[in-house]
Coordinates of C-alpha atoms and ligand atoms in Angstrom, one line a residue:
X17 CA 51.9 -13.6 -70.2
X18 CA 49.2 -16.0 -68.3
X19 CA 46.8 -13.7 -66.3
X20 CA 46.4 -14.3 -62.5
X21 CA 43.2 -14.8 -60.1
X22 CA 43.1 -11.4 -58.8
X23 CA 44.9 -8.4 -59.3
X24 CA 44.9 -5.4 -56.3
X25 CA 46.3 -2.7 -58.2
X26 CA 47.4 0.8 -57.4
X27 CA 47.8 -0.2 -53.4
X28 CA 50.7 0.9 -50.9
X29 CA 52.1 -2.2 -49.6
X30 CA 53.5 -2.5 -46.5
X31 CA 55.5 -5.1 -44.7
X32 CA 57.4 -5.0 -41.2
X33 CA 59.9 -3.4 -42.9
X34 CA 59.1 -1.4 -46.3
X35 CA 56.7 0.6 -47.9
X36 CA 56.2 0.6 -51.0
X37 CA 53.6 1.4 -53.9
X38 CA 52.9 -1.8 -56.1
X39 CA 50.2 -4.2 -57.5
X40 CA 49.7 -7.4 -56.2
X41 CA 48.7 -10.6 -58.4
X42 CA 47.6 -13.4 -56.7
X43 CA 46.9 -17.2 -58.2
X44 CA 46.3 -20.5 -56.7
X45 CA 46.0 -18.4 -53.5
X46 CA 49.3 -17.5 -53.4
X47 CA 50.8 -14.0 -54.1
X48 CA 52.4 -14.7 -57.6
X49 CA 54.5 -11.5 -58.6
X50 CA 54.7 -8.0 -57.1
X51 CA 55.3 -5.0 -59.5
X52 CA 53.6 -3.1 -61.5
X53 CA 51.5 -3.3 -65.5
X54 CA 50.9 -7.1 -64.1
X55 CA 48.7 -8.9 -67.0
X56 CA 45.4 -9.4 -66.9
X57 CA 43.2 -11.1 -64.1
X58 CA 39.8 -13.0 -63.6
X59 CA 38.8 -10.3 -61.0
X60 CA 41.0 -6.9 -60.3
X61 CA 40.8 -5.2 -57.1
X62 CA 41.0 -1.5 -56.8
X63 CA 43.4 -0.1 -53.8
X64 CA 44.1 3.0 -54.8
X65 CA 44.2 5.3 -51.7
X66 CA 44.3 2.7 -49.8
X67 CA 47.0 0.4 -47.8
X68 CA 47.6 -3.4 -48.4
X69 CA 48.9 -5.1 -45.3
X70 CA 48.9 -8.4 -44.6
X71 CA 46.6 -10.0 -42.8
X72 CA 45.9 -9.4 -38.9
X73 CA 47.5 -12.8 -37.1
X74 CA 46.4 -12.9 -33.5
X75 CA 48.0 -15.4 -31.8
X76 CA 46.1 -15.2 -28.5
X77 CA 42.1 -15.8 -29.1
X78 CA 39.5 -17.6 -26.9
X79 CA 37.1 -19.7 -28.9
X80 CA 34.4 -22.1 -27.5
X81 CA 36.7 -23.0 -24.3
X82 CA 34.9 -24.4 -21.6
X83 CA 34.5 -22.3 -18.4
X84 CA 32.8 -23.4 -15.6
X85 CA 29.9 -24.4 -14.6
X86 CA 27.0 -22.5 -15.8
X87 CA 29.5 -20.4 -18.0
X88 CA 29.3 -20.5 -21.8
X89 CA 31.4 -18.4 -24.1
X90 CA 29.5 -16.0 -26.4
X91 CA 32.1 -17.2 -29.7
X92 CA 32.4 -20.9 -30.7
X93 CA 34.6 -21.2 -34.3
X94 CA 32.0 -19.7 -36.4
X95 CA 31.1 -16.8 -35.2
X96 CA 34.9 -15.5 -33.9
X97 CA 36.6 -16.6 -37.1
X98 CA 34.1 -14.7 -38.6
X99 CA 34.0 -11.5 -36.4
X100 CA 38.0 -11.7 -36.7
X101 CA 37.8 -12.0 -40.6
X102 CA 35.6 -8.2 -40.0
X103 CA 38.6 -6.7 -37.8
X104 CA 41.0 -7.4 -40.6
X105 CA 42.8 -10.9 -39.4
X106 CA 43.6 -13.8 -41.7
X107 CA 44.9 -16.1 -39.1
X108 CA 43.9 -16.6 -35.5
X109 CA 45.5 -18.9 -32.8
X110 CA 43.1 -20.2 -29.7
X111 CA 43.7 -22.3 -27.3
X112 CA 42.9 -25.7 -27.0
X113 CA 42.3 -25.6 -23.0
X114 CA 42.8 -29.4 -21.1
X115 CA 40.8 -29.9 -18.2
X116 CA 41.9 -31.6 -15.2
X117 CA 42.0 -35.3 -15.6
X118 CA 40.7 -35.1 -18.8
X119 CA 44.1 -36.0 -21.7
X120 CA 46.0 -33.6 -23.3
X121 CA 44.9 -35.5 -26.7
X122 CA 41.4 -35.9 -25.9
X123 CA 41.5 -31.9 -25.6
X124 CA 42.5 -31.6 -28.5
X125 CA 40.4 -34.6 -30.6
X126 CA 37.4 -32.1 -29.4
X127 CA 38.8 -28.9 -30.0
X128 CA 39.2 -29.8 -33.6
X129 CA 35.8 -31.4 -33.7
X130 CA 34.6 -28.3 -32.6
X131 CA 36.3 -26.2 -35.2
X132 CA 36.3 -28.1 -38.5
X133 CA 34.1 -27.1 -41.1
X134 CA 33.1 -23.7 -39.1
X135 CA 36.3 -21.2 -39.7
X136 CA 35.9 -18.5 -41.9
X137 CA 39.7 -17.9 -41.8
X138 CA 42.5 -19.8 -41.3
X139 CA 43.5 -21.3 -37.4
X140 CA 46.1 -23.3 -35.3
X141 CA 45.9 -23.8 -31.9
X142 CA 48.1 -23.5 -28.9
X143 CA 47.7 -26.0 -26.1
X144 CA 46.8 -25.0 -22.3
X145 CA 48.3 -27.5 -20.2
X146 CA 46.4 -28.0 -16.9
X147 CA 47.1 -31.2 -15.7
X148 CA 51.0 -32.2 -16.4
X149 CA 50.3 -35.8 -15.2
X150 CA 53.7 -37.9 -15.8
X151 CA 51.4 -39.1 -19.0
X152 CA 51.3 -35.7 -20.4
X153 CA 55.1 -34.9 -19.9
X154 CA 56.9 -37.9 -20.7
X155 CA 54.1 -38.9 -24.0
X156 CA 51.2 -36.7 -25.1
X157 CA 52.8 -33.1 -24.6
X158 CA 55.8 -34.0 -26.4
X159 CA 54.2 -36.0 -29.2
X160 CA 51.8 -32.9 -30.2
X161 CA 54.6 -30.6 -29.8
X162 CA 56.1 -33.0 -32.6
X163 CA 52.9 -32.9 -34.3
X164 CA 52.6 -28.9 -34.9
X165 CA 51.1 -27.8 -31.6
X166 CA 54.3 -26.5 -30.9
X167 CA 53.3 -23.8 -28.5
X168 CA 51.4 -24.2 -25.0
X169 CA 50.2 -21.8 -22.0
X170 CA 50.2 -22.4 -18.4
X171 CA 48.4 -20.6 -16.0
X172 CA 50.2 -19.2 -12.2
X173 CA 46.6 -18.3 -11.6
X174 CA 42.7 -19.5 -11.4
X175 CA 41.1 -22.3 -9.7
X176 CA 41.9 -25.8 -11.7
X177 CA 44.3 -24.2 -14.1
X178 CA 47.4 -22.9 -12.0
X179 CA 50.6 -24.8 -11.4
X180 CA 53.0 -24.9 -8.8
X181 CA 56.2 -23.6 -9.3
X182 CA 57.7 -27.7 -9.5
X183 CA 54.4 -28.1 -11.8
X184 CA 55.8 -25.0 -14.0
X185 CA 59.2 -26.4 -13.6
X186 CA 58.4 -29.7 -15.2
X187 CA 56.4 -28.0 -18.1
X188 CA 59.5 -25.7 -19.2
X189 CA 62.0 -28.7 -19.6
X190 CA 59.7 -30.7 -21.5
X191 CA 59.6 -27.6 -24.0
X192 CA 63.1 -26.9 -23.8
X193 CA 63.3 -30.4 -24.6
X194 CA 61.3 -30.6 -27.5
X195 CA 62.0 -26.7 -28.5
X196 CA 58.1 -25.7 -27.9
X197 CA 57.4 -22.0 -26.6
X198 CA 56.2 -21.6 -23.2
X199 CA 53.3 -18.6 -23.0
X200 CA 52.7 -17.6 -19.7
X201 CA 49.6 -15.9 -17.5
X202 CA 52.1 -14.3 -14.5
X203 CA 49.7 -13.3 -11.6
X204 CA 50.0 -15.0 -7.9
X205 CA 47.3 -17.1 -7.4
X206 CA 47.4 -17.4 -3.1
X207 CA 47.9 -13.5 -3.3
X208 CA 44.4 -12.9 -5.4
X209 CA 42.9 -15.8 -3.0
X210 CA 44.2 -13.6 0.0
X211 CA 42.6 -10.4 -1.8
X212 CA 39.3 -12.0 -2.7
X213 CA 38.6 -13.3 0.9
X214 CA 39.0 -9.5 2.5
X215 CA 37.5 -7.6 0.2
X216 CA 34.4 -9.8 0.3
X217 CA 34.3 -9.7 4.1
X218 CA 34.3 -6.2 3.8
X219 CA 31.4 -6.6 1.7
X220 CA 33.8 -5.3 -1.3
X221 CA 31.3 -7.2 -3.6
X222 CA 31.4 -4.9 -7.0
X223 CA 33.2 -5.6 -10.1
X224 CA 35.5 -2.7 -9.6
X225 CA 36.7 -5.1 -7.0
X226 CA 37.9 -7.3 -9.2
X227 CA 40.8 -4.9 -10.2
X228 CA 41.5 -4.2 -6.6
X229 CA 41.9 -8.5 -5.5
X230 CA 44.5 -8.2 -8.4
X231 CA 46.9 -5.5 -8.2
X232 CA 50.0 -4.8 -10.0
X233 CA 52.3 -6.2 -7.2
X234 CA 50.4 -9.9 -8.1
X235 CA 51.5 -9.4 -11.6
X236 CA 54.8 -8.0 -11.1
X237 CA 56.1 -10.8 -8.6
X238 CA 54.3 -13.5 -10.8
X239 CA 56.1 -11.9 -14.0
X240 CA 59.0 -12.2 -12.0
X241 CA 59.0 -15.6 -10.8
X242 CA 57.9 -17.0 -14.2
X243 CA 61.4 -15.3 -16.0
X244 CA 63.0 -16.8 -13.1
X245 CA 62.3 -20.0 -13.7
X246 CA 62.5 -19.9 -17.4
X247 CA 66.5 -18.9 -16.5
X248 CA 66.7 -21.7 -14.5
X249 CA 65.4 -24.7 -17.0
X250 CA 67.0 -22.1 -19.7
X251 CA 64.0 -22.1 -21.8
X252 CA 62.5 -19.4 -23.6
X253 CA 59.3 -17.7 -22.7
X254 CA 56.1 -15.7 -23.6
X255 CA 54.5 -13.6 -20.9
X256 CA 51.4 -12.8 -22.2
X257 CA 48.9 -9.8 -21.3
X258 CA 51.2 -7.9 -19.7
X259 CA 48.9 -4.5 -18.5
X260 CA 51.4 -2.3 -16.2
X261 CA 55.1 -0.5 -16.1
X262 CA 56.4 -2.9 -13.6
X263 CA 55.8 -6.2 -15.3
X264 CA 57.1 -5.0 -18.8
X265 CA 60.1 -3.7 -16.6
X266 CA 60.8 -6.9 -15.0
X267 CA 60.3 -8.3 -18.7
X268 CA 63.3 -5.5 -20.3
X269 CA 65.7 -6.0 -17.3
X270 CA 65.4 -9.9 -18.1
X271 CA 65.8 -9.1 -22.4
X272 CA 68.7 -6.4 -21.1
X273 CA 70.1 -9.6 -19.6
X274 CA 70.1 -11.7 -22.9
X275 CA 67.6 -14.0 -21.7
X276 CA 65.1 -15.0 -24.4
X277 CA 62.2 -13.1 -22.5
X278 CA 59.3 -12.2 -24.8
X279 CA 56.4 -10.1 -24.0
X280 CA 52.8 -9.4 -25.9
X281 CA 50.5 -6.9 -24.5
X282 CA 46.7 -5.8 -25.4
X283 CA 44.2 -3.3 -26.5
X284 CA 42.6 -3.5 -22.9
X285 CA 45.8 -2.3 -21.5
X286 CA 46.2 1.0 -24.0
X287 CA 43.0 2.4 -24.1
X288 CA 40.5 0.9 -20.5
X289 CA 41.5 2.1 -17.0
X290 CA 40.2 0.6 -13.6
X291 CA 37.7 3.1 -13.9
X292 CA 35.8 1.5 -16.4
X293 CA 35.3 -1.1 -13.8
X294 CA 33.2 0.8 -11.8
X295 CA 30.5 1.0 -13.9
X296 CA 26.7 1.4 -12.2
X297 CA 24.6 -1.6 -11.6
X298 CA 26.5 -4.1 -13.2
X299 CA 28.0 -2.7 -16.7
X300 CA 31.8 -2.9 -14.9
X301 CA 31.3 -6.5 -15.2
X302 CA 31.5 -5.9 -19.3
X303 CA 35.5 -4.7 -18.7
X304 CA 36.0 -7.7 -16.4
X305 CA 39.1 -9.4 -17.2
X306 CA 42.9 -10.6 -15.9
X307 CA 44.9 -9.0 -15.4
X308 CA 42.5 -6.3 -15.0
X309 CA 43.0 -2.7 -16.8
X310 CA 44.9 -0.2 -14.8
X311 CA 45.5 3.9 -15.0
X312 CA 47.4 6.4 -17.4
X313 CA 50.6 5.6 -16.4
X314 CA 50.0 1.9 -17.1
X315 CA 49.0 2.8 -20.3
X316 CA 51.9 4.7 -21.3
X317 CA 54.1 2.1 -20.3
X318 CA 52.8 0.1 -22.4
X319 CA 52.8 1.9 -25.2
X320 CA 56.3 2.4 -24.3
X321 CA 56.7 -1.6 -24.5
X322 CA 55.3 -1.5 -27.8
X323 CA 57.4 1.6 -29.4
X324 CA 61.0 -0.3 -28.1
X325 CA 60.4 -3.6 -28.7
X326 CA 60.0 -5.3 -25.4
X327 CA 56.7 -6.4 -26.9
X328 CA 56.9 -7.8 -29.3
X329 CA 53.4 -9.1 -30.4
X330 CA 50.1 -7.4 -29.6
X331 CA 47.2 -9.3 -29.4
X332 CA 43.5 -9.7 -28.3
X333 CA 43.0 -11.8 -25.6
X334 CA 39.4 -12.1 -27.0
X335 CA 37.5 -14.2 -24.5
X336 CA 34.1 -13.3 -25.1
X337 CA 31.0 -13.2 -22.6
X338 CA 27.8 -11.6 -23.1
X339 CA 26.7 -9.1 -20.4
X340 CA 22.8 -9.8 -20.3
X341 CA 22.8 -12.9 -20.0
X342 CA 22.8 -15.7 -16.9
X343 CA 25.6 -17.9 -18.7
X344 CA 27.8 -14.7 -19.0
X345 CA 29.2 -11.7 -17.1
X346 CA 25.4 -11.8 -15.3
X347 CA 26.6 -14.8 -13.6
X348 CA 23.6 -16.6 -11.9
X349 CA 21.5 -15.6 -9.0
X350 CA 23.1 -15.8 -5.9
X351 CA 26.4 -15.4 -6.7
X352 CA 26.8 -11.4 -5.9
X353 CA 30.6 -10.9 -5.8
X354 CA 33.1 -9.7 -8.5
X355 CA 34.8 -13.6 -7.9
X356 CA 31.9 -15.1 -9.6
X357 CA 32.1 -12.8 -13.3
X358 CA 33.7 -14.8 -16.0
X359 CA 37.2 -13.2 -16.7
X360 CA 37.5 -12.1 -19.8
X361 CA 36.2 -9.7 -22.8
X362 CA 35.7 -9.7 -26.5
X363 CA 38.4 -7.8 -28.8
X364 CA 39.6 -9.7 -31.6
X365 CA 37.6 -7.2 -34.4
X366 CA 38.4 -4.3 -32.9
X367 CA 42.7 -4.8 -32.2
X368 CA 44.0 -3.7 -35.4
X369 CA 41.7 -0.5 -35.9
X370 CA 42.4 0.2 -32.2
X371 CA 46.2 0.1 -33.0
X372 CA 46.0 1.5 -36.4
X373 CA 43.9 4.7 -34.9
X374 CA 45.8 5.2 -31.4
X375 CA 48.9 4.1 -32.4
X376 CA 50.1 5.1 -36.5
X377 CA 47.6 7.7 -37.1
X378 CA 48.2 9.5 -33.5
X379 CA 52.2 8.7 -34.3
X380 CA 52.9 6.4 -31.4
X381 CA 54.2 4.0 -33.9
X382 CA 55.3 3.8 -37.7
X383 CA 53.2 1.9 -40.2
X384 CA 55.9 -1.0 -40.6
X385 CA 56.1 -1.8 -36.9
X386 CA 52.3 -2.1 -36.4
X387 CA 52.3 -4.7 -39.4
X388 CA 55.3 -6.5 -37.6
X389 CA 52.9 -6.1 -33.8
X390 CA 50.1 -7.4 -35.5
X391 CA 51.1 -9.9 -38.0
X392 CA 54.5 -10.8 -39.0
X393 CA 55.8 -11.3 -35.0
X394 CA 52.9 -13.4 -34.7
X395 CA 54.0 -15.6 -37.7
X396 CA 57.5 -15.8 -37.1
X397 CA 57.0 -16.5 -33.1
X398 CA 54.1 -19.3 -33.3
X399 CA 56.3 -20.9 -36.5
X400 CA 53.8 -19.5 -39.5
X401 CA 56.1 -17.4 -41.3
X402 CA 57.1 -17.5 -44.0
X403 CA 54.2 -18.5 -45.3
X404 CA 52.4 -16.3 -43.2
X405 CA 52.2 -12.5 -41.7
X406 CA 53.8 -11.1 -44.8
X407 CA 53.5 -9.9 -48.7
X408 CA 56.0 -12.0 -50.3
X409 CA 56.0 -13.7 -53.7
X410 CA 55.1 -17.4 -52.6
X411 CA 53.6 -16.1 -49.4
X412 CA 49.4 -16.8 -48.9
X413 CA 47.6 -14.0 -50.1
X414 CA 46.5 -13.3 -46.6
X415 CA 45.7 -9.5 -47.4
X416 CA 43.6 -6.8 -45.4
X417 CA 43.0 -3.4 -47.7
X418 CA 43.0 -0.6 -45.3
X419 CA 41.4 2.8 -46.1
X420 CA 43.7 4.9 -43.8
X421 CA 41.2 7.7 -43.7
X422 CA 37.9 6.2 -42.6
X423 CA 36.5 8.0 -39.4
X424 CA 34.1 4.9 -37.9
X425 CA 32.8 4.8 -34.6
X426 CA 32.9 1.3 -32.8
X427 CA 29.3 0.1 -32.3
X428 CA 28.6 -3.6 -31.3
X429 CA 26.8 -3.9 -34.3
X430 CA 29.2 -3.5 -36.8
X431 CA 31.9 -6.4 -35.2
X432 CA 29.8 -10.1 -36.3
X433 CA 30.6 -11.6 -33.0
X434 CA 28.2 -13.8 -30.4
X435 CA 29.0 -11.1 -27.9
X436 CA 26.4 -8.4 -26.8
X437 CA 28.7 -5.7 -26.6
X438 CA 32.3 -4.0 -26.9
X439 CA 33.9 -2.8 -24.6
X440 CA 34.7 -0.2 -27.3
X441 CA 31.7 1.2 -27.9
X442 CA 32.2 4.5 -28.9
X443 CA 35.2 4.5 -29.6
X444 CA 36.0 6.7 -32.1
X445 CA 38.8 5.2 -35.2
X446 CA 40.6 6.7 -38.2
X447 CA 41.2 3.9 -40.3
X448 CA 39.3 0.6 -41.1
X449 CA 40.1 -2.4 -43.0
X450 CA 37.2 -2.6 -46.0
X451 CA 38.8 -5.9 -47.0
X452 CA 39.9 -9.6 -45.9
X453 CA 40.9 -11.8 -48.0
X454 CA 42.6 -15.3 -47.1
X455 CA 44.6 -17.3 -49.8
X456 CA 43.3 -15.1 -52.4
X457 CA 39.2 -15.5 -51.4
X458 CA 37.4 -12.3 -50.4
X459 CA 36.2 -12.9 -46.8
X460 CA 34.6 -9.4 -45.5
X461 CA 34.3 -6.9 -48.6
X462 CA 33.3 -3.0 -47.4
X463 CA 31.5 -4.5 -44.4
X464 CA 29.6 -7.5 -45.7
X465 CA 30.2 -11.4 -45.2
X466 CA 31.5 -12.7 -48.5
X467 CA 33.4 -15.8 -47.4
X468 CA 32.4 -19.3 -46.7
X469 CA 32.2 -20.8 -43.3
X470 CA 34.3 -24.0 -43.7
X471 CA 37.0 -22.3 -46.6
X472 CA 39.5 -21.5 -43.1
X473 CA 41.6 -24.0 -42.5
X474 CA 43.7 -25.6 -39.5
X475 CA 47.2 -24.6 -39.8
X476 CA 49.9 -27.3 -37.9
X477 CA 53.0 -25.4 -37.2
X478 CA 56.4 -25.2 -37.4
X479 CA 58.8 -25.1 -34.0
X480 CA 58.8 -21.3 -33.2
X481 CA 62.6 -20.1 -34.1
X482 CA 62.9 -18.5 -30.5
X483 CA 62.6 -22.1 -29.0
X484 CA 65.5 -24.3 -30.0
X485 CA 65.3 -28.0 -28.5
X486 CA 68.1 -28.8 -25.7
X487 CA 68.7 -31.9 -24.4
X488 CA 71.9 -31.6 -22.9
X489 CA 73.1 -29.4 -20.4
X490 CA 71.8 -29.4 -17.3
Ligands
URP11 O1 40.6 -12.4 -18.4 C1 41.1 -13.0 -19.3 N1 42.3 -12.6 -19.8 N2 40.6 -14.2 -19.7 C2 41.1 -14.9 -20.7 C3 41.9 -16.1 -20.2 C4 43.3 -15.6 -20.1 O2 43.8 -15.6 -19.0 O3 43.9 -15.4 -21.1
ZN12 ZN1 45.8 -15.5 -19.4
ZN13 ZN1 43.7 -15.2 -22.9

C-alpha cells in the first residue's frame, strides 16, 4: 500500500456528530483514509491524548476594514490569519466592507488586493452592503452573489453604514432572488443617536457609557424588526452578535414559528459584563464594542442559545483596535466621549479555547456540538462544507490537535495578533490547540509559527443551503 503525506495517529476524532478513536492519513492535502495500522508516511504526527477536531471556521472576522477617519485596525491579512491559525482556525470569513459611493466591485477588487499573498490560512469573504444604489441591486450585488460572495451584511446601525427599513427591504429580495444569506447587525440606530445626545449633555462622557446609549431594548426591537422584514420578503436571515435573553427570544419565537431565523452569538457575550466597561482612566475603552457586553443573566441566556440550538454558529467578531494608541481605542485628542472609541475588540485566537474551557470542560456543552458551533455550522451555513468544517475522507485536512488538559492562562503575548491587548487577559483555560494545520501543512506547531504567509488561500463559495433562490411569489 502507497504511504501518505502525514499520518496523526493514535488521536480521538471528533465531528459534529461522533467520537471516535482513529488515525488520520492525509495526501495531496486531503484526508485520504480514516482507520487504523494506516501504511507508512513522509512525516507521522503523534495525537495520542490528544483530540483531532477540525479546524476552527469563524465566519465573522474583521480584517484591515477601513474605519474612519483617523481609525486604523490593529489586523490587516497577515497578521489575523496568522493570530487565527494560533487559536486553532483553518478558515476565516471577513468582510469586504463598501463604502458609500464607492462600488460594490471596487470594494471587493481592494479587499482582495489587500489579502493576496498575506493569509496564513485559508479565507472568503462576505460582502457589507452600504450603499444599495439601483447599480448595486439590479447588477453588482447579484453578479458577486453569482460569483461566490454568496453571503452579505447590513448594518440597522452606525453613521454611513445603516439602512432604512425600504433600504433593508430592497437588500433582502435581491438575496431571496439570487438565494444569498442576509447577516444582520439588529440595533436601532435613531434610538442610540437619542441615547448618545443625553448622556453627553449630562456629561455621561466614559466608556461605560457606551453600554448605557445601547441598551437591550435597542437590540431587542432592532432584532425584532429585522425577522419582521425577513417574513415579509420571505428570505432567510442571520442575526449576528446577538449578547442578551430578549433578542435570542425574539430569534426562538421566530424559529418556533418555522421561519428560517438563524442566530450566532460570541465570546464577548459568555464571559464580559458591562462592568468591564467601567474600567479606570481609559482601560473600559479595551471592552468597547456593539452590541456592548451585558450582566449574568445575559450570559446565561446565551449559553442557553448555544446548548438548544437557537444559535447556531458562534463566532468572533474580531475587530481589533489597539488601546495605546491615537489610531485606536485612544481615539485622538479632543474627542472625550465614549461615541468617539472605535467599536470593536480582538477575539478570533482566543474563541475556541474560550468555548472549549467554559463550555465542554465546565459541561455546558458536549464535545460534538462545540465542533458543530465552531466549525461545521460555519461551513455548511456560508456554503464550505463539505469540503470544509469536517473530518471526512475527501474533506481538506483542515485539522486542530487539541490537548484537552492544558491549563494556560490568556496573556496578550501568546495570541500573534497587531492588537496590544486581550480582553482576556487572565483568563484562565483548560484546553489548548498545540496544532493547525490547513490542507495537510503544519501552520502553528506547540506554539511556534510554522506556516507560510501566502500558503492560505481565497475560498469562492457555494450558495448557503438555508438560502434557496425565489423568484416567484410575491
Ligand atoms: O463592535 C463591533 N462589533 N464591531 C465590529 C463591527 C460589527 O458590527 O460587527
Ligand atoms: Zn455588527
Ligand atoms: Zn462584526
Amino acid at each position: 500500500m502507497s504511504g501518505y503525506d502525514v499520518i496523526i495517529r493514535g488521536g480521538t476524532i471528533a465531528t459534529a456528530s461522533d467520537t471516535f478513536a482513529c488515525d488520520a492519513g492525509i495526501s495531496d492535502g486531503r484526508i485520504a483514509a480514516l482507520g487504523r495500522d494506516l501504511a507508512s508516511a513522509g512525516e507521522v504526527i503523534d495525537a495520542t491524548g490528544k483530540l483531532v477536531l477540525p479546524g476552527g471556521i469563524d465566519s465573522h472576522v474583521h480584517f484591515s476594514q477601513p474605519s474612519g477617519p483617523d481609525v486604523v485596525m490593529a489586523d490587516d491579512f497577515e497578521s489575523g490569519t496568522r493570530s487565527a491559525a494560533f487559536g486553532g482556525n483553518t478558515t476565516v470569513l471577513p468582510f469586504c466592507l463598501q463604502q458609500k459611493g464607492q462600488s460594490l466591485r471596487e470594494a471587493v477588487k481592494a479587499y482582495h488586493a489587500e489579502a493576496a499573498g498575506r493569509c496564513y490560512i485559508d479565507v472568503a469573504f462576505h460582502l457589507i452592503v452600504a450603499d444599495p444604489t439601483e447599480q448595486v441591486l439590479g447588477q453588482e450585488l447579484p453578479a458577486l452573489i453569482e460569483n461566490g460572495y454568496t453571503s452579505f451584511k447590513v448594518f440597522m446601525t452606525y453613521e454611513g453604514l445603516a439602512l432604512s427599513d425600504h433600504e433593508m427591504l430592497e437588500v433582502m429580495a435581491v438575496a431571496r432572488e439570487t438565494g444569498a444569506l442576509v447577516m444582520v447587525h439588529a440595533e436601532n440606530y435613531d434610538a442610540i443617536r437619542f441615547l448618545t445626545e443625553r448622556l453627553e449633555r449630562l456629561g455621561k462622557n466614559a466608556p461605560l457609557y457606551h453600554a448605557r446609549s445601547r441598551p437591550i431594548p435597542v437590540e431587542r426591537e432592532a432584532t425584532h424588526r429585522a425577522i419582521s422584514l425577513a417574513e415579509i420578503i420571505n428570505v432567510p436571515v442571520m442575526i449576528v452578535h446577538v449578547s442578551n435573553r430578549e433578542s435570542m427570544e425574539e430569534i426562538r419565537r421566530a424559529q418556533m414559528k418555522g421561519l428560517k431565523v438563524y442566530g450566532e452569538t460570541c465570546p464577548q457575550y459568555l464571559v464580559l459584563t458591562e462592568r468591564d466597561l467601567d474600567g479606570l482612566n481609559m482601560e473600559g475603552t479595551k471592552y468597547v464594542c456593539s452590541p456592548p457586553p451585558r450582566d449574568n443573566e445575559s450570559q446565561l441566556a446565551c449559553w442557553e442559545g448555544l446548548q438548544q440550538g437557537v444559535f447556531s454558529v458562534f463566532s468572533s467578531d474580531h475587530c481589533p483596535f489597539r488601546y495605546d494608541d491615537p489610531q485606536g481605542k485612544l481615539t485622538p485628542k479632543g474627542r472625550t466621549s465614549f461615541r468617539w472609541v472605535p467599536n470593536g475588540i480582538p477575539g478570533v485566537a482566543t474563541r475556541l479555547p474560550i468555548l472549549f474551557s467554559e463550555g465542554v470542560v465546565k459541561g455546558r456543552i458536549d464535545l460534538n456540538r462545540f465542533v458543530a458551533l465552531t466549525s461545521t455550522n460555519h461551513a455548511k451555513t456560508y456554503g464550505l462544507y463539505p469540503r470544509k468544517g469536517t473530518i471526512a475522507v475527501g474533506a481538506d485536512a483542515d485539522i486542530a490537535i487539541w490537548d484537552p488538559e492544558r491549563r494556560v492562562t490568556i496573556t496578550h503575548d501568546r495570541l500573534a495578533d497587531g492588537s496590544d491587548y486581550t480582553p482576556y487577559e487572565g483568563m484562565e483555560i483548560t484546553g489548548w490547540p498545540v496544532l493547525t494545520m490547513v490542507r495537510g501543512r503544519v501552520v502553528v506547531r506547540d506554539g511556534e509559527l510554522v506556516g507560510d504567509k501566502g500558503f492560505g488561500i481565497y475560498l469562492p463559495r457555494e450558495k448557503s443551503p438555508l438560502a434557496k433562490a425565489t423568484v416567484s411569489g410575491w
